[in-house]
Amino acid sequence: MSKSKILVVEDEWIIADDIKKSLQNLGYGISAVVATGEEAIKKAEEKRPELVLMDVVLQGEISGIEAAGIIISRYDIPVIFLTAYADNEIIGQAKKTKAHGYIVKPFNERELQATIDLALYKHKMEIKLKESENRLSTILRSIGDAVISTDKEGAVIFMNPVAQALTGCKMNDVNGRHLQDVLKIKADGSSGAFEGTISEIIQEGKTVNQVKVILSTDNNGMWIELSSAPSVDDKRRINGAVIVFRDITERIRSEIELEKYRKELEHLAEERQEKYSNLFHHSSDAILIHDLEGVILDVNQKALEQFGYSRSEMLSMKIPELFLLEDLEKSKGACDAIIQNGLANFEIEFKKKYSAVFSAEVSASLLDISGNKVIQCIIRDISERKKAENELMKHREKLEELIRERTFELLEANENLKVEVSVRKQAEKKLLSYQKQLQSLTSQISLIEEHEKRRIATELHDRIGQTLALSKIKLGLLNKAVQAVEFKDIIREVLQLIEQTIKETRTLTFELSPPILYELGLSQAVQWLIDQFRDKHGITIKYEYEDGDMSFDNNTRFFLFQAVRELLINIVKHAHAGKVKIRMSRDTNKLKIIVEDNGVGFFDSSLTYNGYGLFNIRERMNHIGGHFEIKSTPGRGTRVTLVAPFQVPIKSA
C-alpha cells in the first residue's frame, strides 16, 4: 500500500517533531512541516498532500482555521484540526471550514491513526459521491424528458434543461421555491390536485405512473404525461420526490380528434358517407376499422390506394385476408393484446390485391362505437425502408462474394503490378536524370550567354568606348586648329555623331552587363534599372529594399539582375500595368525578391513556360537551390517571387 503524504502545520517545533515521528511510525509519508498558515497554503499548492494536520492557533496573520478553509476550498485537501482547546466556539468555527476531523491534544498514536484513516476514507467517499453526482447530473441534463427533483418539503432543488423549457422557468430563479409555483398543474379538471399527490409521494412513498395532466403556461397550457416517485437517502428514508414528464400535447390533440371522429360515427350511422372526419379521410397513413371478429367496417382513401382494392371489396373482407399465412399467428397475438390492453404497436407484412406484399408499422387501439367494440388500425408503409435495408444487406453479401472471388485475381495482378512498378521506377529514374542534365545544360547555356554579354560589354567599354572618347578629344583639338567655317561645321557634326555613339555604346554596355552591378551591388543596380524603365516607358514603379551585404558570386548577382529585368520587360509587353512594386528583403540565409503589378493578370492554370525567359529563370533558380513562384488572377495582376540562397555559387560549365 502506498504511503499517504501528510502536511503538518504546527508552530511549536517540539510538538511538530513528535507528530512527525508518530506519523512515520504509523507508516505515513511527510509532505512538509511548517509553522504558519501562509506557509501551509503555499506548501499545499506546491506539494498537494493527501491530508493536512492543522493546529488551530498559529503564528502569523492567518489562523489555522482560516488557512484550512482556503486549502479545502482551493485544493480540496482534507484537513484535521489539532488543538489543546475543545470549547464550542472553536469547534463551531472548525465545522464551517468543512474539516474532516478534530483531535484534542494530547493524543496517542492510535487516536491519530484512526482519525487520519477516517478522514482519508471520508474524503475518498466524498470524491466518489461527487463523481456519481456529476454522472447523474449529466444523464439528467441529456435525456429527452423533463426532470424536476424536490426536497421533502416539496421545494425544487433540480430542473434539467427540458423541464426549464417546458415550464418557462430558469433553475436559478426557482431554486428553493415550492413545486406548485413551478409545475402549475390541473388534473381531472380541478386545480391543485397534483400537489396532494406530491404530498402522498413524500409522506407515503406513493409512485405515480404516466398521469396525463394539463400544465399551465403563458400559452394557456399544454398536455404532459407525468410520472413521479419518492427519492430516498442511503438509509432508505424519503427525502424528496422526482417528477419526470414530457409534452404530449400533439398526441392528445390527435387522440381528441380520433375521439371526435368516433362520436361522429355513432351519430351518423345511417349516413355512412358522412361519418368520416377530416382527419380520417386525409390522413397520410392508411386507417382500417374492424370488429373483434376481423370484419372490416370502414377504410379511408389512403387504405384503398395502399391495398389496391375498391371500397366495396375491402368492406366485404376480413382483416386476416390482408395478412400472409405465416403472419396469421402474429396478427392474432396482436389482436389479443389490443383487446386486453386497449392498444398495441407492431410491424407486420400485408398483401395487396394482386399478391404484392408491403411491410408496415401498425398502431392499433380498441374503440367503443355505439356500445360496440371495434379496433382501429393506423398503418404506415415502411416498404422503402425495409427495401433499403435489404438492398444494403444484399450489396454487402455481394461485395463479400466479389472480394472472395477477386482475391486470387488481385494477388496475381499484384505480382504483375510489382513488375510494372519496377519498370516505371526505372523509367522515372532515367527521366529524372534527363531533367537534371537538361537543367544543368540550361544553366550552362545561360552562364555562357552571361559571360559573353560581360565580355562584349567589357569590349564596348574598354576598347570601342575608349576609342570613341579619344576620337572625340582629337576632333575637338582639330576643331580648334581649323579656321575654315565649312570644316568646322563638318567637324561639329562628326563630334555630335561620336557623342551619340558614345551614349548608345554606354547604354548598350549597361544593358549587357551594367558596371554598377559589380561596383555598388544588386540593390543599387536594380534601382538604376527601375530608373531606366520609368524614363523609357513612363510606368510607376515603387522600390523597397534592405541595405547590407548580399553574399552572392558575380554569376548569381548578374542572373538575379537579369531576372528582374526580364520580369519588367514582360510587364511592359503583356501586363498593361500602371503600377509595379518591387520588394527586396533578406531572410537569414536567403534573399527574397517580389515583383507585383496591377495588370490584366491571368489564370494560374493557363501559365506555361514556353517562352525562353520564364523557363530560363525557373531552371536557373532550381539550379542554384532557389525557388520561383508565379501567382496571378484575371483583373487583379500578377505576383512573382524569387528566393535565392546566399553564398551558393552557380556551378560553372
XYZ file of C-alpha atoms in Angstrom:
653
model
C 0.000 0.000 0.000
C 1.437 3.433 -0.948
C 2.148 5.879 1.898
C -0.253 8.814 2.252
C 1.617 12.148 2.186
C 0.681 14.414 5.129
C 1.400 18.142 5.613
C 1.977 19.030 9.310
C 1.164 22.621 10.369
C 2.333 23.231 13.984
C 4.099 26.326 15.365
C 5.641 24.508 18.356
C 8.589 22.641 16.912
C 8.822 20.069 19.709
C 5.201 19.060 19.209
C 5.666 19.205 15.435
C 8.647 16.864 15.654
C 6.688 14.428 17.865
C 3.801 14.432 15.382
C 6.221 13.842 12.513
C 7.804 10.856 14.281
C 4.383 9.427 15.183
C 3.260 9.688 11.559
C 6.425 7.993 10.349
C 5.971 5.226 12.934
C 2.439 4.720 11.613
C 3.747 4.388 8.052
C 2.655 7.755 6.675
C 4.811 9.960 4.448
C 5.616 13.560 5.426
C 4.958 16.138 2.699
C 6.338 19.035 4.790
C 6.321 20.552 8.305
C 5.509 24.291 8.537
C 4.642 26.730 11.335
C 2.349 29.368 9.759
C -0.894 29.479 7.837
C 0.785 31.276 4.951
C 3.411 28.525 4.629
C 0.712 25.874 4.870
C -1.212 27.352 1.917
C 1.988 27.635 -0.128
C 3.074 24.040 0.601
C -0.417 22.732 -0.082
C -0.248 24.262 -3.558
C 3.303 23.018 -4.228
C 3.195 19.520 -2.692
C -0.522 18.666 -2.978
C -0.506 16.407 0.138
C -3.272 13.894 0.688
C -4.098 15.295 4.161
C -3.223 18.292 6.370
C -2.800 18.178 10.182
C -3.532 21.809 11.141
C -3.004 23.471 14.523
C -5.882 25.881 15.208
C -3.718 28.609 16.755
C -0.718 29.562 14.580
C 1.861 32.292 14.270
C 1.339 34.920 11.581
C -1.673 36.815 10.306
C -3.680 33.746 9.219
C -5.099 31.367 11.837
C -5.217 27.631 11.359
C -8.979 27.753 10.761
C -8.584 30.422 8.047
C -5.731 28.521 6.390
C -7.753 25.290 6.483
C -10.715 26.993 4.832
C -8.509 28.260 1.996
C -6.801 24.873 1.483
C -10.102 22.981 1.436
C -11.835 25.401 -0.944
C -8.894 25.811 -3.350
C -7.297 22.377 -3.435
C -9.950 20.008 -1.981
C -7.446 18.531 0.511
C -8.901 17.046 3.748
C -7.878 18.828 6.985
C -7.749 17.536 10.588
C -7.524 20.207 13.320
C -5.096 19.870 16.231
C -5.818 21.943 19.358
C -5.487 21.947 23.093
C -8.890 23.649 23.365
C -12.246 21.945 22.994
C -14.659 24.825 23.533
C -17.816 25.057 21.444
C -16.806 28.285 19.710
C -13.638 26.767 18.222
C -15.496 23.603 17.245
C -18.177 25.715 15.562
C -15.592 27.673 13.568
C -13.859 24.453 12.556
C -17.130 22.951 11.304
C -17.683 25.919 8.979
C -14.477 25.040 7.124
C -15.841 21.527 6.389
C -12.798 19.946 8.043
C -12.615 16.155 8.106
C -11.579 15.673 11.748
C -10.708 17.209 15.100
C -8.120 15.968 17.646
C -7.640 17.475 21.094
C -4.062 17.500 22.371
C -2.572 15.430 23.862
C -3.405 12.342 21.833
C -1.850 8.932 21.277
C -0.819 7.278 18.030
C -3.928 5.061 17.872
C -6.218 8.088 18.093
C -4.133 9.873 15.468
C -4.184 6.905 13.066
C -7.913 6.329 13.500
C -8.702 9.988 12.858
C -6.417 10.143 9.793
C -7.748 6.908 8.261
C -11.325 8.032 8.865
C -10.648 11.434 7.276
C -8.942 9.890 4.237
C -11.771 7.383 3.803
C -14.397 10.104 4.202
C -12.650 12.292 1.610
C -12.355 9.345 -0.784
C -16.074 8.657 -0.408
C -16.854 12.349 -0.944
C -14.891 12.300 -4.219
C -16.758 9.195 -5.384
C -20.043 10.819 -4.380
C -19.193 13.956 -6.376
C -18.274 11.839 -9.405
C -21.519 9.905 -9.069
C -23.496 13.138 -8.720
C -21.762 14.593 -11.787
C -22.559 11.486 -13.840
C -26.179 11.563 -12.680
C -26.422 15.287 -13.433
C -25.015 14.722 -16.936
C -27.530 11.937 -17.578
C -30.449 14.018 -16.307
C -29.393 17.013 -18.399
C -29.027 14.977 -21.581
C -32.219 12.884 -21.561
C -35.160 13.963 -23.678
C -37.732 14.005 -20.851
C -38.198 16.836 -18.375
C -36.972 16.074 -14.831
C -37.657 18.006 -11.613
C -36.370 16.995 -8.176
C -37.700 18.326 -4.840
C -36.705 18.047 -1.215
C -39.006 16.552 1.411
C -40.765 19.904 1.795
C -41.644 19.970 -1.899
C -39.100 22.704 -2.720
C -37.421 22.491 -6.143
C -33.718 21.557 -5.973
C -33.060 20.492 -9.590
C -34.502 21.055 -13.074
C -32.933 19.760 -16.276
C -32.932 21.949 -19.437
C -36.042 20.215 -20.864
C -38.016 20.939 -17.679
C -36.884 24.567 -17.756
C -38.001 24.871 -21.376
C -41.445 23.316 -20.793
C -42.222 25.273 -17.602
C -40.667 28.511 -18.812
C -38.704 28.778 -15.540
C -34.960 29.127 -15.078
C -33.387 26.989 -12.344
C -31.599 29.992 -10.830
C -34.947 31.792 -10.485
C -36.949 28.966 -8.882
C -34.325 27.177 -6.783
C -35.913 26.588 -3.362
C -39.419 27.573 -4.438
C -42.283 25.125 -3.902
C -43.105 22.759 -6.731
C -46.620 24.172 -7.139
C -45.065 27.556 -8.060
C -43.122 25.900 -10.875
C -45.232 22.959 -12.055
C -48.674 24.547 -12.242
C -50.879 21.573 -12.966
C -54.587 20.934 -13.414
C -55.529 17.279 -13.058
C -59.004 15.836 -13.685
C -60.279 19.353 -14.319
C -59.501 20.603 -10.796
C -56.644 22.912 -9.834
C -54.258 21.849 -7.119
C -54.990 18.108 -7.213
C -51.420 17.159 -8.092
C -49.996 18.954 -5.051
C -51.863 16.456 -2.872
C -50.290 13.658 -4.908
C -46.807 15.062 -4.230
C -47.572 15.067 -0.511
C -48.604 11.401 -0.756
C -45.400 10.602 -2.643
C -43.181 12.215 0.005
C -45.126 11.081 3.071
C -46.315 7.631 1.980
C -43.808 6.666 -0.723
C -46.524 6.535 -3.357
C -45.495 6.173 -7.014
C -47.400 7.794 -9.886
C -47.062 6.355 -13.405
C -47.936 8.099 -16.690
C -50.582 10.500 -15.427
C -51.918 12.831 -18.111
C -52.349 16.361 -16.769
C -52.506 19.924 -18.059
C -49.501 22.157 -17.362
C -50.487 25.819 -17.139
C -48.196 28.060 -19.197
C -48.249 31.521 -20.694
C -49.773 29.941 -23.812
C -52.848 28.578 -21.967
C -51.273 25.262 -21.086
C -50.034 22.018 -22.569
C -50.739 18.350 -22.018
C -47.986 16.407 -20.303
C -47.549 12.765 -19.374
C -46.158 12.673 -15.863
C -44.597 10.035 -13.626
C -43.375 10.615 -10.102
C -41.686 8.636 -7.366
C -40.103 9.350 -3.971
C -36.335 9.798 -3.675
C -34.582 8.166 -0.720
C -31.274 8.586 1.077
C -28.758 5.859 1.854
C -30.924 4.742 4.804
C -33.975 4.349 2.554
C -35.641 7.374 4.135
C -37.744 9.532 1.828
C -36.023 12.870 1.307
C -37.985 14.252 -1.607
C -39.572 13.407 -4.925
C -38.555 13.064 -8.584
C -41.025 14.119 -11.262
C -40.499 13.093 -14.908
C -42.775 14.435 -17.634
C -42.957 15.023 -21.379
C -45.028 17.193 -23.703
C -47.816 15.066 -25.249
C -49.959 17.936 -26.484
C -49.792 16.814 -30.099
C -50.620 13.249 -29.158
C -53.561 14.366 -27.015
C -54.807 16.527 -29.834
C -54.670 13.539 -32.168
C -56.480 11.401 -29.606
C -59.082 14.121 -29.166
C -59.546 14.268 -32.919
C -59.940 10.494 -33.096
C -62.415 10.587 -30.235
C -64.330 13.290 -32.039
C -64.384 11.121 -35.137
C -65.605 8.116 -33.116
C -68.526 10.128 -31.763
C -69.392 11.300 -35.233
C -69.557 7.674 -36.350
C -72.109 6.959 -33.626
C -74.348 9.900 -34.568
C -74.084 9.395 -38.339
C -74.507 5.617 -38.551
C -77.420 5.946 -41.028
C -75.475 8.146 -43.431
C -72.298 6.154 -43.988
C -70.597 8.607 -46.352
C -70.861 11.475 -43.854
C -69.372 9.732 -40.837
C -65.723 10.247 -41.762
C -63.913 13.132 -40.209
C -61.331 15.232 -41.966
C -58.569 13.552 -40.008
C -59.701 10.068 -41.063
C -60.067 10.828 -44.774
C -56.935 12.936 -45.189
C -54.540 11.018 -43.013
C -51.214 10.310 -44.682
C -51.429 6.770 -43.246
C -53.923 4.046 -44.093
C -56.675 3.568 -41.460
C -58.808 0.428 -41.085
C -61.665 -0.164 -38.632
C -62.761 -3.746 -37.976
C -64.776 -5.554 -35.344
C -63.447 -8.148 -32.933
C -64.213 -10.893 -35.461
C -61.986 -9.215 -38.032
C -64.757 -7.929 -40.318
C -63.639 -4.667 -41.922
C -66.163 -1.931 -41.143
C -64.521 1.123 -42.660
C -61.367 2.266 -44.503
C -60.003 5.638 -45.554
C -58.881 6.662 -49.039
C -55.204 6.053 -48.235
C -56.022 2.429 -47.327
C -57.778 1.903 -50.670
C -54.753 3.286 -52.507
C -52.305 1.271 -50.439
C -54.056 -2.124 -50.725
C -55.358 -1.651 -54.291
C -58.945 -2.685 -53.539
C -62.149 -0.761 -54.128
C -64.200 0.330 -51.121
C -66.835 -2.348 -51.724
C -64.153 -5.046 -51.995
C -62.485 -4.103 -48.736
C -65.779 -3.800 -46.844
C -66.543 -7.372 -47.818
C -63.252 -8.697 -46.440
C -61.898 -9.732 -43.060
C -58.628 -8.375 -41.719
C -56.844 -11.813 -41.772
C -57.228 -11.835 -45.575
C -54.741 -8.960 -45.728
C -52.026 -10.882 -43.835
C -49.600 -13.502 -45.092
C -50.303 -17.060 -43.944
C -47.101 -17.163 -41.922
C -48.102 -13.958 -40.080
C -51.611 -15.049 -39.023
C -50.430 -16.192 -35.592
C -48.594 -12.925 -35.104
C -51.678 -10.909 -36.089
C -53.885 -12.961 -33.747
C -51.476 -12.304 -30.885
C -51.541 -8.589 -31.661
C -55.357 -8.606 -31.692
C -55.443 -10.338 -28.293
C -53.034 -7.713 -26.920
C -55.257 -4.911 -28.229
C -58.369 -6.406 -26.611
C -56.505 -6.946 -23.333
C -54.533 -3.685 -23.131
C -56.546 -1.370 -25.331
C -53.688 -0.702 -27.749
C -50.684 -2.296 -29.472
C -47.854 -1.277 -31.814
C -46.160 -3.813 -34.081
C -44.589 -4.432 -37.504
C -46.106 -6.904 -39.968
C -46.395 -7.602 -43.712
C -49.632 -7.028 -45.662
C -50.849 -8.407 -49.004
C -52.120 -6.085 -51.699
C -54.883 -7.013 -54.137
C -52.631 -8.747 -56.660
C -50.477 -10.560 -54.089
C -47.890 -7.801 -53.804
C -46.521 -7.532 -50.272
C -45.502 -4.466 -48.290
C -44.095 -4.014 -44.791
C -45.911 -1.736 -42.368
C -45.893 -0.296 -38.872
C -49.279 -0.709 -37.194
C -50.619 1.365 -34.315
C -53.880 -0.248 -33.175
C -56.336 0.786 -30.459
C -59.612 -0.533 -29.060
C -62.606 1.807 -29.544
C -66.228 1.780 -28.433
C -68.717 2.881 -31.113
C -72.358 2.866 -30.106
C -71.629 0.236 -27.500
C -69.760 -1.977 -29.937
C -66.064 -2.748 -29.503
C -64.050 -2.142 -32.655
C -60.348 -1.988 -33.457
C -58.830 0.921 -35.345
C -55.543 0.242 -37.153
C -53.304 3.057 -38.377
C -50.988 1.526 -40.993
C -47.783 3.166 -42.214
C -45.999 1.697 -45.244
C -42.301 1.107 -44.426
C -41.531 -0.921 -47.555
C -38.978 1.557 -48.837
C -37.135 1.500 -45.560
C -37.173 -2.301 -45.464
C -36.190 -2.433 -49.106
C -33.256 -0.155 -48.437
C -32.189 -2.339 -45.513
C -32.488 -5.496 -47.625
C -30.648 -3.916 -50.542
C -27.902 -2.876 -48.211
C -27.622 -6.421 -46.914
C -27.612 -7.832 -50.467
C -24.931 -5.389 -51.543
C -22.886 -6.313 -48.535
C -23.179 -10.032 -49.286
C -22.458 -9.421 -52.955
C -19.451 -7.326 -52.091
C -18.123 -10.004 -49.770
C -18.577 -12.595 -52.533
C -16.833 -10.368 -55.060
C -13.999 -9.843 -52.627
C -13.618 -13.576 -52.223
C -13.771 -14.143 -55.982
C -11.310 -11.396 -56.787
C -8.780 -12.089 -54.076
C -6.795 -14.543 -56.192
C -7.005 -12.287 -59.255
C -5.787 -9.368 -57.186
C -2.876 -11.401 -55.914
C -1.890 -12.242 -59.489
C -2.438 -8.661 -60.589
C -0.340 -7.507 -57.671
C 2.608 -9.558 -58.883
C 2.238 -8.102 -62.379
C 1.898 -4.657 -60.883
C 5.132 -5.091 -58.969
C 6.909 -5.751 -62.268
C 5.227 -2.748 -63.913
C 6.103 -0.541 -60.948
C 9.712 -1.625 -61.154
C 9.828 -0.782 -64.877
C 8.094 2.541 -64.257
C 10.514 3.425 -61.464
C 13.450 2.760 -63.779
C 11.852 4.982 -66.446
C 11.175 7.700 -63.867
C 14.770 7.454 -62.693
C 16.021 7.922 -66.261
C 13.599 10.810 -66.820
C 14.799 12.482 -63.626
C 18.373 12.067 -64.789
C 17.496 13.627 -68.172
C 15.746 16.501 -66.384
C 18.796 17.150 -64.245
C 21.015 17.051 -67.328
C 18.666 19.457 -69.142
C 18.597 21.744 -66.123
C 22.364 21.713 -65.918
C 22.649 22.308 -69.680
C 20.199 25.217 -69.499
C 22.168 26.724 -66.641
C 25.437 26.288 -68.526
C 23.971 27.913 -71.655
C 22.765 30.835 -69.562
C 26.181 31.154 -67.928
C 27.884 31.149 -71.310
C 25.430 33.769 -72.545
C 26.073 35.910 -69.463
C 29.850 35.571 -69.788
C 29.602 36.541 -73.452
C 27.482 39.578 -72.603
C 30.003 40.657 -69.986
C 32.855 40.142 -72.461
C 31.084 42.197 -75.143
C 30.229 44.877 -72.580
C 33.854 44.986 -71.497
C 34.974 45.254 -75.139
C 32.485 48.056 -75.770
C 33.594 49.931 -72.682
C 37.341 49.323 -72.732
C 38.059 49.347 -76.456
C 35.301 50.889 -78.554
C 34.267 53.305 -75.820
C 37.829 54.416 -75.202
C 38.491 54.731 -78.942
C 35.404 56.879 -79.429
C 36.330 59.046 -76.457
C 39.849 59.532 -77.825
C 38.438 60.326 -81.287
C 36.174 62.937 -79.709
C 39.157 64.569 -77.990
C 41.221 64.580 -81.214
C 38.385 66.099 -83.246
C 37.945 68.705 -80.551
C 41.576 69.716 -80.923
C 41.223 69.664 -84.708
C 38.167 71.888 -84.480
C 40.162 74.493 -82.605
C 43.003 74.375 -85.147
C 40.861 74.622 -88.311
C 39.935 78.145 -89.379
C 37.621 77.405 -92.300
C 33.953 77.672 -91.294
C 32.792 74.916 -93.612
C 35.234 72.441 -91.982
C 34.171 73.490 -88.502
C 30.546 72.633 -89.332
C 31.559 69.197 -90.596
C 33.703 68.574 -87.508
C 30.827 69.596 -85.201
C 28.524 67.162 -86.997
C 31.080 64.379 -86.594
C 31.520 65.289 -82.897
C 27.774 65.078 -82.396
C 27.684 61.675 -84.101
C 30.550 60.454 -81.919
C 28.802 61.786 -78.785
C 25.607 59.973 -79.781
C 27.592 56.800 -80.462
C 29.297 57.063 -77.039
C 25.899 57.373 -75.335
C 24.476 54.432 -77.248
C 27.601 52.394 -76.510
C 27.317 53.225 -72.797
C 23.608 52.282 -72.820
C 24.350 49.020 -74.619
C 27.146 48.328 -72.137
C 24.765 48.827 -69.214
C 22.124 46.644 -70.815
C 24.581 43.838 -71.466
C 26.365 43.964 -68.093
C 25.954 47.137 -66.015
C 29.170 48.045 -64.179
C 27.112 49.386 -61.266
C 26.071 45.796 -60.542
C 29.651 44.849 -59.660
C 30.688 48.189 -58.182
C 27.686 49.042 -55.928
C 25.806 45.757 -55.695
C 22.482 44.226 -56.713
C 20.120 46.605 -54.882
C 21.654 49.730 -56.494
C 21.759 48.054 -59.910
C 18.036 47.281 -59.645
C 17.432 50.928 -58.687
C 19.269 52.009 -61.879
C 17.213 49.500 -63.904
C 13.966 50.878 -62.431
C 15.001 54.438 -63.337
C 15.641 53.318 -66.914
C 12.173 51.720 -67.210
C 10.481 54.764 -65.651
C 12.155 57.126 -68.131
C 11.649 54.907 -71.160
C 8.103 53.565 -70.557
C 6.510 56.059 -68.145
C 5.476 53.297 -65.721
C 5.166 53.923 -61.941
C 7.489 51.623 -60.001
C 7.749 51.544 -56.192
C 11.006 50.029 -54.932
C 11.703 48.790 -51.385
C 14.964 47.127 -50.381
C 17.205 46.447 -47.396
C 20.794 47.653 -47.337
C 23.524 45.283 -46.300
C 25.846 42.607 -47.553
C 24.340 40.135 -50.007
C 26.760 37.267 -50.338
C 26.447 36.260 -53.999
C 29.083 35.489 -56.577
C 29.091 37.580 -59.759
C 27.235 34.942 -61.779
C 24.337 34.734 -59.308
C 24.208 38.517 -58.895
C 24.057 39.006 -62.683
C 21.390 36.285 -63.038
C 19.121 37.905 -60.394
C 19.546 41.304 -62.060
C 18.643 39.826 -65.457
C 15.648 38.002 -63.902
C 14.217 41.297 -62.564
C 14.880 42.915 -65.956
C 13.085 40.039 -67.754
C 10.070 40.377 -65.425
C 9.863 44.155 -66.039
C 10.035 43.574 -69.809
C 7.153 41.063 -69.536
C 5.106 43.564 -67.512
C 5.610 46.266 -70.159
C 4.837 43.871 -73.042
C 1.936 41.833 -71.654
C 0.551 43.054 -68.316
C -0.510 46.596 -69.374
C 0.100 47.601 -65.766
C 0.073 51.159 -64.467
C 1.855 50.369 -61.210
C 4.634 47.985 -60.247
C 6.030 47.212 -56.797
C 9.410 45.555 -56.211
C 10.468 44.407 -52.727
C 13.916 43.001 -51.973
C 14.409 41.596 -48.458
C 16.839 39.366 -46.610
C 15.718 36.412 -44.512
C 18.560 34.787 -42.546
C 20.474 32.987 -45.303
C 18.458 33.861 -48.384
C 17.279 36.777 -50.495
C 13.628 37.222 -51.446
C 12.599 39.363 -54.425
C 8.886 40.032 -55.024
C 7.667 41.748 -58.205
C 3.967 42.709 -58.262
C 1.870 44.534 -60.847
C -1.755 45.655 -61.190
C -2.066 44.484 -64.764
C -4.584 42.264 -66.546
C -3.439 39.054 -64.844
C -4.309 35.511 -65.957
C -5.435 32.132 -64.616
C -2.624 30.218 -62.881
C -3.716 27.075 -64.726
C -3.046 28.763 -68.082
C 0.594 29.529 -67.206
C 3.152 27.878 -69.490
C 6.915 28.157 -69.679
C 7.106 28.051 -73.463
C 8.929 31.381 -73.537
C 12.653 31.154 -73.004
C 12.715 33.983 -70.420
C 10.488 32.460 -67.715
C 11.775 28.967 -68.500
C 15.345 30.152 -68.055
C 14.528 31.895 -64.755
C 12.810 28.812 -63.372
C 15.604 26.441 -64.387
C 18.354 28.734 -63.089
C 16.549 29.212 -59.746
C 16.228 25.442 -59.352
C 19.878 25.013 -60.269
C 21.097 27.357 -57.508
C 18.773 25.751 -54.945
C 16.301 28.625 -55.035
C 12.574 28.977 -55.548
C 10.472 30.600 -58.288
C 6.708 31.130 -57.965
C 4.049 32.937 -60.030
C 0.556 33.741 -58.752
C -1.994 35.615 -60.823
C -5.721 36.329 -61.021
C -7.508 37.795 -64.059
C -8.116 41.502 -63.490
C -6.082 41.577 -60.272
C -2.497 41.500 -61.504
C 0.440 39.158 -61.052
C 2.875 38.427 -58.211
C 6.252 36.790 -58.879
C 8.506 35.589 -56.048
C 12.196 34.675 -56.373
C 14.078 33.195 -53.412
C 17.850 32.666 -53.726
C 20.195 31.306 -51.051
C 23.281 33.329 -50.083
C 26.837 32.042 -50.574
C 25.848 29.340 -53.053
C 27.796 29.973 -56.247
C 26.346 28.839 -59.560
C 28.191 25.827 -60.915
C 30.285 26.741 -63.909
C 30.178 24.796 -67.130
